[in-house]
Structure formats: structure tokens, C-alpha cells
Amino acid sequence: EPQYIARCEANKNIQVLAVYHILKTWALYLQGHYSEALASFNEGEQRFIAVATQGLLPSAEHRFNQSLLLLALYPQASPVEQQQSWQQLEANQVLAKIWADNCPANFLHKYLLIAAEMARLVGNDWEALELYEQAMATAKDHEFMHHAALANELAANFWLTQNQPKIAQLYLKEARY
């Protein structure tokens, strides 16, 4: 990895580095390495302008990753950090809504999943559950199986916090499937 990054830096291949960090952030998030994922996100953010003008997909993935990380780190954040995180989440959701309205097949499930997690954080449990289900269905309908799995995993985590391991197990099985 250090050699690859050094070669990209030496060749001034900023776009490749930006996409690399978007993908690395996603992989680290999935592994639960949130601090490392945040560091990778920040590296990508420094190079983000190189891909922001190249198309929507890297931009959408970058902001989706950021939202997932902010949500994962939110409970441990200070009140000031929580306020800043919430403002960024809302800003990201404004963009996600525009993307979802214009191309629901590619973006609606992401918007719904972040909305579900936001609802969960503020204690709107039933809204969160409905949004998880919508995110799962939309992701499956449009063959974003990795996002459907993530929605199931996050719904399972919700049920674990409600001390409902049997229900959580159903969602975890579906995530694995």
C-alpha cells in the first residue's frame, strides 16, 4: 500500500488516489475500523476535487461514506462534534435527496439508509425500522446487494440495542445471505 500510494503521488495521479481512498474508507467502515476509515476519508477529502467534477458516482460514494462514519462515531463524539456531525449529515442528505429524486435506482436506498440511521439516533424507532425496510427493498430491487446487506446489518444492530437478539439474528442471516 505505501509503495502504491508513493507511485501515485510521484505520478500526480490524484484521481486514482481519491477513488482509492473512497474505496478504502468503505472497506474500513465495513470492518468496523471507524477511526482508520475516518483517516482515509480525510485523505480522500484532500483529493476529492479531482473526482468531484468527473461525475456523480465518486461524489455520491464519498458523501455516503462520510455519513456512515459520522453516524458510527456520533455516540462517542462530544456535544460540539455531534452538532457539527449532524449539520454535515443534513447537508449530505440534501444532496442525497437530489440524487435520489433524479435517479432512484442508484441513490434512493442510500438516502433511505442514512435517514434510518438518523431516525435511530434521535429515538424515532418506528420511523427508523420503516426506513431500514425501505432501504433494504430498494437496494435489492436495483441489485445493490452490498447495500441491502448493510441495511440488514444496521437493522440487526438496532434490534440488539433493543435487547431483541432473536429478531436481530433474522436480520443478520439476511445480511449474510
Short mmCIF file of C-alpha atoms in Angstrom, two decimals:
data_model
loop_
_atom_site.label_atom_id
_atom_site.label_comp_id
_atom_site.label_asym_id
_atom_site.label_seq_id
_atom_site.Cartn_x
_atom_site.Cartn_y
_atom_site.Cartn_z
CA GLU A 1 0.00 0.00 0.00
CA PRO A 2 2.68 2.60 0.85
CA GLN A 3 4.52 1.81 -2.40
CA TYR A 4 1.34 2.13 -4.44
CA ILE A 5 0.47 5.46 -2.84
CA ALA A 6 4.02 6.71 -3.34
CA ARG A 7 3.86 5.81 -7.05
CA CYS A 8 0.51 7.57 -7.43
CA GLU A 9 1.84 10.63 -5.63
CA ALA A 10 5.03 10.65 -7.73
CA ASN A 11 2.96 10.44 -10.91
CA LYS A 12 0.49 13.06 -9.62
CA ASN A 13 -2.36 10.62 -10.14
CA ILE A 14 -4.71 12.46 -7.81
CA GLN A 15 -7.92 11.00 -9.27
CA VAL A 16 -6.77 7.43 -8.63
CA LEU A 17 -5.79 8.35 -5.08
CA ALA A 18 -9.16 9.96 -4.46
CA VAL A 19 -11.04 6.88 -5.66
CA TYR A 20 -8.62 4.64 -3.75
CA HIS A 21 -9.46 6.45 -0.51
CA ILE A 22 -13.18 6.31 -1.21
CA LEU A 23 -12.92 2.52 -1.58
CA LYS A 24 -10.57 2.15 1.38
CA THR A 25 -12.92 4.19 3.57
CA TRP A 26 -15.79 1.87 2.62
CA ALA A 27 -13.74 -1.27 3.34
CA LEU A 28 -12.55 0.03 6.72
CA TYR A 29 -16.08 1.10 7.66
CA LEU A 30 -17.40 -2.39 6.90
CA GLN A 31 -14.73 -3.87 9.14
CA GLY A 32 -15.71 -1.54 11.99
CA HIS A 33 -12.40 0.33 11.90
CA TYR A 34 -14.04 3.72 12.11
CA SER A 35 -11.02 5.79 13.18
CA GLU A 36 -8.92 4.37 10.35
CA ALA A 37 -11.83 4.86 7.95
CA LEU A 38 -12.09 8.49 9.03
CA ALA A 39 -8.36 8.99 8.40
CA SER A 40 -8.77 7.50 4.93
CA PHE A 41 -11.86 9.64 4.32
CA ASN A 42 -9.85 12.74 5.25
CA GLU A 43 -7.07 11.71 2.86
CA GLY A 44 -9.68 11.32 0.14
CA GLU A 45 -11.26 14.64 1.04
CA GLN A 46 -7.95 16.39 0.33
CA ARG A 47 -8.02 14.96 -3.20
CA PHE A 48 -11.78 14.99 -3.68
CA ILE A 49 -11.81 17.91 -6.10
CA ALA A 50 -10.01 15.67 -8.60
CA VAL A 51 -13.06 13.39 -8.87
CA ALA A 52 -15.88 15.74 -7.87
CA THR A 53 -16.01 17.23 -11.35
CA GLN A 54 -15.61 13.85 -13.10
CA GLY A 55 -19.03 12.53 -12.34
CA LEU A 56 -21.64 11.85 -9.75
CA LEU A 57 -20.73 8.36 -8.57
CA PRO A 58 -17.47 9.16 -6.75
CA SER A 59 -19.14 12.18 -5.16
CA ALA A 60 -22.12 10.16 -4.02
CA GLU A 61 -19.96 7.34 -2.64
CA HIS A 62 -17.70 9.82 -0.84
CA ARG A 63 -20.62 11.57 0.87
CA PHE A 64 -22.37 8.28 1.65
CA ASN A 65 -19.18 7.01 3.31
CA GLN A 66 -18.89 10.24 5.27
CA SER A 67 -22.45 9.94 6.51
CA LEU A 68 -21.95 6.33 7.57
CA LEU A 69 -18.82 7.29 9.50
CA LEU A 70 -20.43 10.29 11.17
CA LEU A 71 -23.30 8.09 12.28
CA ALA A 72 -20.99 5.37 13.58
CA LEU A 73 -18.85 7.85 15.52
CA TYR A 74 -21.73 10.03 16.72
CA PRO A 75 -22.35 8.36 20.11
CA GLN A 76 -18.73 8.85 21.20
CA ALA A 77 -18.46 12.42 19.90
CA SER A 78 -18.52 15.48 22.13
CA PRO A 79 -21.66 17.66 22.04
CA VAL A 80 -19.88 20.17 19.78
CA GLU A 81 -18.72 17.39 17.46
CA GLN A 82 -22.22 15.91 17.45
CA GLN A 83 -23.67 19.26 16.39
CA GLN A 84 -21.10 19.58 13.59
CA SER A 85 -21.69 15.98 12.53
CA TRP A 86 -25.45 16.47 12.45
CA GLN A 87 -25.09 19.58 10.28
CA GLN A 88 -22.88 17.65 7.85
CA LEU A 89 -25.34 14.74 7.85
CA GLU A 90 -28.17 17.10 6.98
CA ALA A 91 -26.10 18.71 4.21
CA ASN A 92 -25.21 15.30 2.81
CA GLN A 93 -28.88 14.26 2.92
CA VAL A 94 -29.87 17.34 0.90
CA LEU A 95 -27.52 16.18 -1.85
CA ALA A 96 -28.60 12.55 -1.46
CA LYS A 97 -32.25 13.57 -1.83
CA ILE A 98 -31.50 15.41 -5.08
CA TRP A 99 -29.62 12.39 -6.40
CA ALA A 100 -32.36 10.02 -5.23
CA ASP A 101 -35.09 12.12 -6.84
CA ASN A 102 -33.21 12.18 -10.14
CA CYS A 103 -32.08 8.55 -10.17
CA PRO A 104 -33.84 6.48 -7.52
CA ALA A 105 -32.43 3.20 -8.86
CA ASN A 106 -28.89 4.26 -7.94
CA PHE A 107 -29.37 6.52 -4.95
CA LEU A 108 -32.68 6.10 -3.14
CA HIS A 109 -31.54 3.18 -0.99
CA LYS A 110 -28.53 5.19 0.23
CA TYR A 111 -30.72 8.14 1.13
CA LEU A 112 -33.15 5.86 2.99
CA LEU A 113 -30.41 4.03 4.87
CA ILE A 114 -28.83 7.24 6.16
CA ALA A 115 -32.31 8.55 7.04
CA ALA A 116 -32.96 5.33 9.00
CA GLU A 117 -29.76 5.72 10.99
CA MET A 118 -30.50 9.38 11.67
CA ALA A 119 -34.00 8.47 12.89
CA ARG A 120 -32.49 5.80 15.13
CA LEU A 121 -30.07 8.30 16.66
CA VAL A 122 -32.85 10.69 17.65
CA GLY A 123 -35.04 7.91 19.04
CA ASN A 124 -37.62 7.68 16.25
CA ASP A 125 -37.53 3.89 16.40
CA TRP A 126 -40.56 3.06 14.28
CA GLU A 127 -39.54 5.52 11.59
CA ALA A 128 -36.05 4.00 11.62
CA LEU A 129 -37.45 0.49 11.21
CA GLU A 130 -39.65 1.53 8.31
CA LEU A 131 -36.73 3.30 6.63
CA TYR A 132 -34.44 0.27 7.07
CA GLU A 133 -37.05 -1.91 5.39
CA GLN A 134 -37.46 0.56 2.53
CA ALA A 135 -33.69 0.80 2.10
CA MET A 136 -33.37 -2.99 2.01
CA ALA A 137 -36.15 -3.40 -0.53
CA THR A 138 -34.93 -0.59 -2.78
CA ALA A 139 -31.34 -1.83 -2.68
CA LYS A 140 -32.47 -5.38 -3.53
CA ASP A 141 -34.80 -4.20 -6.30
CA HIS A 142 -31.89 -2.46 -8.01
CA GLU A 143 -29.33 -5.18 -7.25
CA PHE A 144 -27.20 -3.26 -4.76
CA MET A 145 -26.81 -6.38 -2.66
CA HIS A 146 -23.91 -5.00 -0.62
CA HIS A 147 -26.08 -2.09 0.48
CA ALA A 148 -29.04 -4.39 1.18
CA ALA A 149 -26.71 -6.45 3.38
CA LEU A 150 -25.53 -3.33 5.18
CA ALA A 151 -29.12 -2.19 5.77
CA ASN A 152 -29.89 -5.60 7.27
CA GLU A 153 -26.80 -5.44 9.47
CA LEU A 154 -27.68 -1.97 10.73
CA ALA A 155 -31.26 -3.07 11.41
CA ALA A 156 -29.85 -6.03 13.34
CA ASN A 157 -27.71 -3.65 15.39
CA PHE A 158 -30.83 -1.62 16.13
CA TRP A 159 -32.61 -4.73 17.43
CA LEU A 160 -29.60 -5.67 19.55
CA THR A 161 -29.78 -2.27 21.24
CA GLN A 162 -33.43 -3.04 21.95
CA ASN A 163 -32.38 -6.29 23.65
CA GLN A 164 -34.08 -8.37 20.93
CA PRO A 165 -31.38 -10.83 19.81
CA LYS A 166 -33.80 -13.22 18.09
CA ILE A 167 -35.07 -10.50 15.79
CA ALA A 168 -31.52 -9.26 15.25
CA GLN A 169 -30.48 -12.77 14.25
CA LEU A 170 -33.05 -12.78 11.44
CA TYR A 171 -31.60 -9.57 10.02
CA LEU A 172 -28.04 -10.87 10.36
CA LYS A 173 -28.97 -14.05 8.49
CA GLU A 174 -30.49 -11.96 5.72
CA ALA A 175 -27.39 -9.77 5.62
CA ARG A 176 -25.21 -12.82 5.24
CA TYR A 177 -27.47 -14.25 2.56
#
